[in-house]
mmCIF file of C-alpha atoms in Angstrom:
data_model
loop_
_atom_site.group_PDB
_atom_site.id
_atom_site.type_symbol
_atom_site.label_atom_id
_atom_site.label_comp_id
_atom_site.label_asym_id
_atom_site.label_seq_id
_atom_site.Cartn_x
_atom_site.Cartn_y
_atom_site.Cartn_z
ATOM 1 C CA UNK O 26 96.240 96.937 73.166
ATOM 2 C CA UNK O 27 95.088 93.935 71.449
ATOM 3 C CA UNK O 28 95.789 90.499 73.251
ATOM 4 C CA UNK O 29 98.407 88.311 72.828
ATOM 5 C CA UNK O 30 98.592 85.256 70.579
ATOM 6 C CA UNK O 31 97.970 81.810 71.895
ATOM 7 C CA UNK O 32 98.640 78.643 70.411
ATOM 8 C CA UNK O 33 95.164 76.860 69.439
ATOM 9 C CA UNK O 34 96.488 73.728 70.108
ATOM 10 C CA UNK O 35 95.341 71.961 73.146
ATOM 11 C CA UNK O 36 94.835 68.282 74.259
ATOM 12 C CA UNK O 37 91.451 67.034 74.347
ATOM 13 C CA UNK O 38 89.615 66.915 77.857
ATOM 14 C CA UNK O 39 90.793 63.642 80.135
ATOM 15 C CA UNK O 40 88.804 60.714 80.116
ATOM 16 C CA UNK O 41 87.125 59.724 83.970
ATOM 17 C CA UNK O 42 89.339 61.258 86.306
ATOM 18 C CA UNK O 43 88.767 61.938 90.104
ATOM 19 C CA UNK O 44 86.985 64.576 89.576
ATOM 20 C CA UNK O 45 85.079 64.749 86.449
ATOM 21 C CA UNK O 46 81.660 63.609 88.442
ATOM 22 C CA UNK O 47 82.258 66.840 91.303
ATOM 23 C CA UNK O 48 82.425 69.299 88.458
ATOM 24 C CA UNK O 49 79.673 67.232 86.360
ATOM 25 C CA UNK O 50 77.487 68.040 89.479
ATOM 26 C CA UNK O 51 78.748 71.622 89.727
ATOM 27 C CA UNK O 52 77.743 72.262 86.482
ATOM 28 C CA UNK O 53 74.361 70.758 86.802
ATOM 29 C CA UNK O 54 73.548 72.500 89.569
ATOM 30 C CA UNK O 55 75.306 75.350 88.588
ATOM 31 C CA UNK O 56 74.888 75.820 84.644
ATOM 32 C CA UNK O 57 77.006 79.298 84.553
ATOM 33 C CA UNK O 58 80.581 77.456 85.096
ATOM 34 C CA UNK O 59 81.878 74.381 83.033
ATOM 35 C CA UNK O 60 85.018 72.694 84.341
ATOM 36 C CA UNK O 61 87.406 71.249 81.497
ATOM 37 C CA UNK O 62 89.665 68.879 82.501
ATOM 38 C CA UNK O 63 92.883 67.784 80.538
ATOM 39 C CA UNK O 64 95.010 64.885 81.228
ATOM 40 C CA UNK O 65 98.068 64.948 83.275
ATOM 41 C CA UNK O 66 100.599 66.675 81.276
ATOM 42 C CA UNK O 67 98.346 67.944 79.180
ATOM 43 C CA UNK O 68 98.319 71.762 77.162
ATOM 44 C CA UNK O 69 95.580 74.102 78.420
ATOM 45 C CA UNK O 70 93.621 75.863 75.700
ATOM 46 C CA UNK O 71 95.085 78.427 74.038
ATOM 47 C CA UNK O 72 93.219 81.461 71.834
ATOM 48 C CA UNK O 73 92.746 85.188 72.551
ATOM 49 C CA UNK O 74 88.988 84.092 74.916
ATOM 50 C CA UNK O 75 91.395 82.114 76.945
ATOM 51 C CA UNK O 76 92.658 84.007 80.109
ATOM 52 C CA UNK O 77 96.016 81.655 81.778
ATOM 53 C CA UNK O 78 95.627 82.252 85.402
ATOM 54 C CA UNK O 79 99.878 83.563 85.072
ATOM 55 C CA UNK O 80 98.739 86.303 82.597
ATOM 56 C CA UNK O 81 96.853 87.419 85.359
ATOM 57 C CA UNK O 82 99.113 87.099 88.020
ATOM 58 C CA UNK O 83 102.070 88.883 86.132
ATOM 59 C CA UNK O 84 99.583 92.326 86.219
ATOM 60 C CA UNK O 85 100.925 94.774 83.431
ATOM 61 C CA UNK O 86 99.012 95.190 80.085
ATOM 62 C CA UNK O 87 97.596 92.081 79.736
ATOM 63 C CA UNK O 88 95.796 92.445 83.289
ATOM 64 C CA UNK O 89 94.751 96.034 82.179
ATOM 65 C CA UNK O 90 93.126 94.597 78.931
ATOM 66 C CA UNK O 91 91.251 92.191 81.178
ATOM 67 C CA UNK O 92 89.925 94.353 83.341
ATOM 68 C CA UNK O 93 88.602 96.470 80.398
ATOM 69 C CA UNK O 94 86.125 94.438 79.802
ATOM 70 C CA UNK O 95 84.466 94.575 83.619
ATOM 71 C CA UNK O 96 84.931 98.629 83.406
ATOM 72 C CA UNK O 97 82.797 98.206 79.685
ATOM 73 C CA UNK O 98 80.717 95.778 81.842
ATOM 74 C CA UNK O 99 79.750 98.375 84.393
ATOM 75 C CA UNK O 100 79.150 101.437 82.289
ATOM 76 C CA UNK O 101 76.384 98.703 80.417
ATOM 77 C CA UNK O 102 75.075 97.771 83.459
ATOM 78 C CA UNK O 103 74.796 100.858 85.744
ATOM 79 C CA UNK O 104 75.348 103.485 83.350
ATOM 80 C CA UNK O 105 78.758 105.081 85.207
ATOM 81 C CA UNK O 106 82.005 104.567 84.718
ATOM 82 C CA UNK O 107 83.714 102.880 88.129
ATOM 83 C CA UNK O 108 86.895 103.868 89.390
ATOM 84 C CA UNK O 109 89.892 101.816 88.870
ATOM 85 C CA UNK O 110 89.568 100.337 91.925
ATOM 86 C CA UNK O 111 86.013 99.334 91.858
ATOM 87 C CA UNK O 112 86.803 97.824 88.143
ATOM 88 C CA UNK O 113 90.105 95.696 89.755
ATOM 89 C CA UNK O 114 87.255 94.754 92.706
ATOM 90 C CA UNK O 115 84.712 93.336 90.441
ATOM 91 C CA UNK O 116 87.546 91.706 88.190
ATOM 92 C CA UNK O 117 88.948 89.718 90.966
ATOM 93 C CA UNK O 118 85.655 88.639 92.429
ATOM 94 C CA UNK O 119 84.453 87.144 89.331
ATOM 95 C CA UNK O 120 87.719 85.034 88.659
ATOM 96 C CA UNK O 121 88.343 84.505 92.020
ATOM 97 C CA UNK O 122 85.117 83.366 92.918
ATOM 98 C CA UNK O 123 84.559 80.037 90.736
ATOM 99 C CA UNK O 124 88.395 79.311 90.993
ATOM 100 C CA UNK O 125 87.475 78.645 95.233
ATOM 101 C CA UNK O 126 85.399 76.087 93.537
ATOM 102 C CA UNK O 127 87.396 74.135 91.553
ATOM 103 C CA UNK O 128 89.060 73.290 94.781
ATOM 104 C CA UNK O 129 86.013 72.800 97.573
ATOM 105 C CA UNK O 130 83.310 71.428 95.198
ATOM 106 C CA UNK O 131 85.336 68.158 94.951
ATOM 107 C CA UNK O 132 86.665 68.163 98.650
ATOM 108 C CA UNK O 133 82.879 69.242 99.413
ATOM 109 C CA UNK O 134 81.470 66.217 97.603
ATOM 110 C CA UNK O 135 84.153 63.574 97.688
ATOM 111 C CA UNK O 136 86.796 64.455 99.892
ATOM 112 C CA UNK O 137 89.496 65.331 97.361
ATOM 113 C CA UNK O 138 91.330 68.365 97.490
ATOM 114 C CA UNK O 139 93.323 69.433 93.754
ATOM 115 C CA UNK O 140 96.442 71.044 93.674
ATOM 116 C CA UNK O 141 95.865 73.997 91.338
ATOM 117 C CA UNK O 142 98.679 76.068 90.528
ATOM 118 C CA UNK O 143 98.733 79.127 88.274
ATOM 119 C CA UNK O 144 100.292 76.880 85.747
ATOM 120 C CA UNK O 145 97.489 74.643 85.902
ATOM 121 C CA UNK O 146 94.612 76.785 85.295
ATOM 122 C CA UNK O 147 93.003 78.769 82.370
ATOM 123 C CA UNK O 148 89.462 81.091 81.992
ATOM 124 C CA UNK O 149 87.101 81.782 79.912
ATOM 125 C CA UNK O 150 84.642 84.117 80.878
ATOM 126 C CA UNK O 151 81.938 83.621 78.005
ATOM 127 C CA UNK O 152 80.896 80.712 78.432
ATOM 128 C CA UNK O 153 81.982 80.762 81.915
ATOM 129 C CA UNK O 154 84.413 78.171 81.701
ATOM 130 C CA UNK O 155 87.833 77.096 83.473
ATOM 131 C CA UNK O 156 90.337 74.459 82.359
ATOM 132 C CA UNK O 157 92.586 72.728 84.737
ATOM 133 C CA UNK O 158 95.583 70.360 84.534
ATOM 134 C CA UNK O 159 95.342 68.871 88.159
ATOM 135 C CA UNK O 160 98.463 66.700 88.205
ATOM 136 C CA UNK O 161 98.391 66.112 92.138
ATOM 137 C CA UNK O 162 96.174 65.235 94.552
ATOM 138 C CA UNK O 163 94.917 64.620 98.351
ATOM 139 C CA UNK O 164 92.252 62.392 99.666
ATOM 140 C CA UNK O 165 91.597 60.275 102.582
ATOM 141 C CA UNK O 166 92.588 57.068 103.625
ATOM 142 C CA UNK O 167 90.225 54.575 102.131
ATOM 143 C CA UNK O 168 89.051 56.702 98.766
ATOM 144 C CA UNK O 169 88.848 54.767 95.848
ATOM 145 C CA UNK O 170 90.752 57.024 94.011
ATOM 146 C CA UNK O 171 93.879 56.957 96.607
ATOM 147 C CA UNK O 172 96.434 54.411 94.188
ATOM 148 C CA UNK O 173 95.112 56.966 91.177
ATOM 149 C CA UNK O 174 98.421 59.073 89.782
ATOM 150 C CA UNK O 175 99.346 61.611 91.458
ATOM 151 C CA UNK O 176 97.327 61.165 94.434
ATOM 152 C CA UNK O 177 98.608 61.399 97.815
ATOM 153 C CA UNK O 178 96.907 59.951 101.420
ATOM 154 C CA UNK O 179 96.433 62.392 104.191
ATOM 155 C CA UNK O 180 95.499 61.491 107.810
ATOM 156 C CA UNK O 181 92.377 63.137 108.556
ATOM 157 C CA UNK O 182 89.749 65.434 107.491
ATOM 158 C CA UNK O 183 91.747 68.490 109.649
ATOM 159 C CA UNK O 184 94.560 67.852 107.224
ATOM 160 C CA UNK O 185 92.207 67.679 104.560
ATOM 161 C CA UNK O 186 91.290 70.883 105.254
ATOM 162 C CA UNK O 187 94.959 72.412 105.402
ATOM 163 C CA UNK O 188 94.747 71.027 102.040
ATOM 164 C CA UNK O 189 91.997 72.811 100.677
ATOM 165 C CA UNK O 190 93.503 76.129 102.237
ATOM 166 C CA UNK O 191 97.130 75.155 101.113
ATOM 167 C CA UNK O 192 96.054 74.883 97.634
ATOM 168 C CA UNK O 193 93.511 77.869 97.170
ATOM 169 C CA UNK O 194 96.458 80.056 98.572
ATOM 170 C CA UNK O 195 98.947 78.664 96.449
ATOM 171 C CA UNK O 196 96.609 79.784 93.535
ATOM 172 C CA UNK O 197 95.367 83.644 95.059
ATOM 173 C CA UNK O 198 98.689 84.338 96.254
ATOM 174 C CA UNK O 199 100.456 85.133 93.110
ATOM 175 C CA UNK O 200 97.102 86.622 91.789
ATOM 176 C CA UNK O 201 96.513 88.972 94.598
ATOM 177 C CA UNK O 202 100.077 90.212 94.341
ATOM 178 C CA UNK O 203 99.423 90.655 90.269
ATOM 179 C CA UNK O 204 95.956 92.572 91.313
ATOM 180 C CA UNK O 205 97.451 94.660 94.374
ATOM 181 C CA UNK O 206 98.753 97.749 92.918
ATOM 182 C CA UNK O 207 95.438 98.175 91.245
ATOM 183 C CA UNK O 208 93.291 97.572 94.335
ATOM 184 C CA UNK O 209 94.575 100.457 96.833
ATOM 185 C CA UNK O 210 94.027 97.865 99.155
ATOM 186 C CA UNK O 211 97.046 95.590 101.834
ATOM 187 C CA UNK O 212 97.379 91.960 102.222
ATOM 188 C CA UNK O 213 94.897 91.611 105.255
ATOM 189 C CA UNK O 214 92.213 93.414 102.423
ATOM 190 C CA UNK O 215 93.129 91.189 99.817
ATOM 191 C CA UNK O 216 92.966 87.722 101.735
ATOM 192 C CA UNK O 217 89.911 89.048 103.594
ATOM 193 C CA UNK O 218 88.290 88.746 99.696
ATOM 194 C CA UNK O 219 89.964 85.378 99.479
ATOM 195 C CA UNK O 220 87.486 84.200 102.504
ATOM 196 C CA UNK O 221 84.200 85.774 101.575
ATOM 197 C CA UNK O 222 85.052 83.888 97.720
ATOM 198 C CA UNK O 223 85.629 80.966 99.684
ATOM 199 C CA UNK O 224 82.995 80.664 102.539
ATOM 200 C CA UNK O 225 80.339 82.319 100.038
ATOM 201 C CA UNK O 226 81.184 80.092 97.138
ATOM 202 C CA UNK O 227 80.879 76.958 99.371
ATOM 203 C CA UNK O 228 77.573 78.376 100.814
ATOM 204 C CA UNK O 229 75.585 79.152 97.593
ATOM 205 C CA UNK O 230 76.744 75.893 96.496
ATOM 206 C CA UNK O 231 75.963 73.968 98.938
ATOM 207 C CA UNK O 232 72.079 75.585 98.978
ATOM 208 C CA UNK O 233 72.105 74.700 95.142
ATOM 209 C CA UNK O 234 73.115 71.147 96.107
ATOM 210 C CA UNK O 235 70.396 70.636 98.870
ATOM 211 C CA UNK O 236 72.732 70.656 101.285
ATOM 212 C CA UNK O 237 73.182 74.345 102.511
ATOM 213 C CA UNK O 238 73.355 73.379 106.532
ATOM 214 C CA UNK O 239 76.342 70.890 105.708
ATOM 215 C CA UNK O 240 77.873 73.705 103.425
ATOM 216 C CA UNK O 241 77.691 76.514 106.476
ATOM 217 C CA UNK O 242 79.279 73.788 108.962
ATOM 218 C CA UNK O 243 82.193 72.485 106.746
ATOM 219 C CA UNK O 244 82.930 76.543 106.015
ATOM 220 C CA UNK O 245 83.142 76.924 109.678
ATOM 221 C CA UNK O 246 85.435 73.915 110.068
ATOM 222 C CA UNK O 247 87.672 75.119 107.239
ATOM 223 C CA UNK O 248 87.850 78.552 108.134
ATOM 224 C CA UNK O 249 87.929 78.908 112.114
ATOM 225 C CA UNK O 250 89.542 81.673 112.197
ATOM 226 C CA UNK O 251 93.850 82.160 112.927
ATOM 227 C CA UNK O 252 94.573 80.101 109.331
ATOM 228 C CA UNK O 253 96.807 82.599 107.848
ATOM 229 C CA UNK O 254 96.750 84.175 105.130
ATOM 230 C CA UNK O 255 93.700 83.682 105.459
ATOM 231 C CA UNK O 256 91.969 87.442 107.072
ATOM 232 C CA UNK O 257 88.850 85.868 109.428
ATOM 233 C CA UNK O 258 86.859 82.845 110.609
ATOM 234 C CA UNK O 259 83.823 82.158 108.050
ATOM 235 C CA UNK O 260 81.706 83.530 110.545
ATOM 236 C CA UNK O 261 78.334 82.888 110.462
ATOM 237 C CA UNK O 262 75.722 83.616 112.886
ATOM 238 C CA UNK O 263 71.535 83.436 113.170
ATOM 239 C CA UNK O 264 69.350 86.365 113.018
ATOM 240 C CA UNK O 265 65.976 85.316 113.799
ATOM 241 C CA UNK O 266 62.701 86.192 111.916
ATOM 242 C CA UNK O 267 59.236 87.811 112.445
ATOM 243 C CA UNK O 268 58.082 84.356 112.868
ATOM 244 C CA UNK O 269 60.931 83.004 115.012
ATOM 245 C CA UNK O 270 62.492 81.404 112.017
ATOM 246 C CA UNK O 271 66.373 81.565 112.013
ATOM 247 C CA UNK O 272 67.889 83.063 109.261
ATOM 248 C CA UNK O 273 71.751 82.992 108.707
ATOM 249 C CA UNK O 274 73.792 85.489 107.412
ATOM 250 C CA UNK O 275 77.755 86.810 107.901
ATOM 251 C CA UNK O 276 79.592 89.512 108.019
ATOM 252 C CA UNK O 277 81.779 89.710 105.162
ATOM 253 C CA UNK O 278 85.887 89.779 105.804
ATOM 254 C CA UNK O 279 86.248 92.666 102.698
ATOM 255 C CA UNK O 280 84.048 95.186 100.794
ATOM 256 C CA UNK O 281 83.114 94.143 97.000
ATOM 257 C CA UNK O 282 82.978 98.139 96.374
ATOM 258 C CA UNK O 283 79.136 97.521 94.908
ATOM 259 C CA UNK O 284 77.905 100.259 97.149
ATOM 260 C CA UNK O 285 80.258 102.743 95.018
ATOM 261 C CA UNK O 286 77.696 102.116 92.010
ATOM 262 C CA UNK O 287 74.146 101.781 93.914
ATOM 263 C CA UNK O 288 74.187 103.582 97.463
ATOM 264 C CA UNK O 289 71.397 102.101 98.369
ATOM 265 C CA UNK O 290 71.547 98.554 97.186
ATOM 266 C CA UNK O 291 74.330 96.948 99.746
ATOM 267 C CA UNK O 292 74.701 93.257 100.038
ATOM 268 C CA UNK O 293 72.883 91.137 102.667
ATOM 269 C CA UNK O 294 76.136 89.929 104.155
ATOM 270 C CA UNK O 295 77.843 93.377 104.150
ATOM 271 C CA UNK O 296 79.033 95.019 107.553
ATOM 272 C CA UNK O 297 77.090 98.582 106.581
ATOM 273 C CA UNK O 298 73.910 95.882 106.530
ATOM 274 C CA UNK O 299 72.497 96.218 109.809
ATOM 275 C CA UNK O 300 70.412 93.206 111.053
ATOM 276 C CA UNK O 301 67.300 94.510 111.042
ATOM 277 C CA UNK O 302 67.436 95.349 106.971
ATOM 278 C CA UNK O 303 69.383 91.765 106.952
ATOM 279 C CA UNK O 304 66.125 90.259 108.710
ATOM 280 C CA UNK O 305 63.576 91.789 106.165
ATOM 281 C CA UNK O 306 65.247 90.871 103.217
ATOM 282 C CA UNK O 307 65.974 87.226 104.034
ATOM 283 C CA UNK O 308 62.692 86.629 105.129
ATOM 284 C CA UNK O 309 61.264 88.159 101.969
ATOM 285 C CA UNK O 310 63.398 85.691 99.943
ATOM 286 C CA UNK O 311 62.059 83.198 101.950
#
């Protein structure tokens, strides 16, 4: 089915804006993912290699054309075909993954939390890309940016924090419910993926920045556990090494289906990891 029309049309990317030097740093850091910003009010880009985050969520065709492309992926890269599932799996992950950090990159760095609506956001997977239209705001007393339009002054970092969750959910939960029926999975499944993109997101970042320690605390502050709809706490915990170094790892809240493809290649932070395997391996990457 070939993929809708878009208009090419788009406004150009804002000038300075609250955030432009958090995704600046992501993308240093981080060369994979560019963040495009356009003013408030402004059109997203439009084209056939731009993906609008309510395409997604509406699931029908256009969803099924999308995932296409991560079933082709798979057959390249492992030389099977996955099964539906799997393919839905892998799709989600890798838009769901750098969407978590258009929201806690910013909040992560400056303390400012974007409201990012499905309305607001568009992909593009080569170059990994994502355009936003962040027309609100929340930030602490005190930032520099809190008389900037559309911001809005919160009390404290906890309600900073039900900021970040508020607005990642008020992206996922229209996406989950677009990706559901192709998942075979509930809504306890499907948020338990929206904390490992979270909490891992925020981790690998945060080790990229120089600052992994901070990165596994403020996880664990933002995700203690009992935050509906949110499945389980960020949980980490220590291992300890051959050499009574501490390692850290977690036990992921969902399954990313990888095992389906290579057996015997699991992830380090995945429950049928048992520590001992978890030890070796994060020592050898040491």
């Amino acid at each position: 089915m070939p993929m809708p029309a878009f208009t090419p049309a788009f406004a150009e990317p804002a000038a300075v804006s609250p955030f432009t030097a958090a995704y600046a740093r992501l993308t240093a850091v981080f060369p994979a993912l560019r963040v495009r910003e356009t003013g408030p009010g402004g059109a997203l880009p439009g084209g056939p290699e731009w993906v609008p985050a309510t395409r997604l969520a509406e699931g029908g065709p256009f969803l099924d054309e999308f995932l296409a492309r991560d079933a082709d992926q798979a057959l390249r890269d492992y030389g099977r075909r996955p099964r539906p599932d799997v393919v839905a799996t892998f799709g989600l992950h890798r838009y769901a993954w750098p969407l978590c950090l258009l929201v806690t990159v910013p909040w992560f760095l400056h303390r400012r939390v974007p409201r990012v609506p499905v309305e607001a956001v568009a992909s593009r997977r080569t170059p990994g890309e994502l355009a936003v239209c962040i027309e609100e705001f929340a930030c602490l007393p005190g930032d520099s940016a809190a008389g900037a339009p559309g911001a809005r002054v919160v009390a404290d970092e906890e309600e900073l924090r039900a900021e970040v969750r508020a607005a990642i959910a008020e992206h996922l939960t229209p996406v989950l419910d677009g990706f559901r029926p192709r998942m075979r999975r509930g809504p306890r499944a499907m948020w338990g993926m929206a904390t490992d993109e979270i909490t891992e997101g925020l981790w690998y970042l945060g080790h990229l920045l120089g600052e992994e320690e901070r990165a596994r605390h403020e996880a664990g502050l933002l995700l203690p556990g009992a935050t509906l709809p949110y499945a389980q706490a960020a949980g980490f915990r220590e291992l300890t090494g051959a050499d009574g170094e501490l390692l850290s790892t977690r036990d992921r809240a969902s399954c990313c289906l990888y095992y389906t493809l290579r057996p015997e290649d699991t992830c380090v932070t995945c429950p049928r990891t048992c520590d001992s395997e978890r030890v070796a391996r994060l020592s050898a990457a040491r």
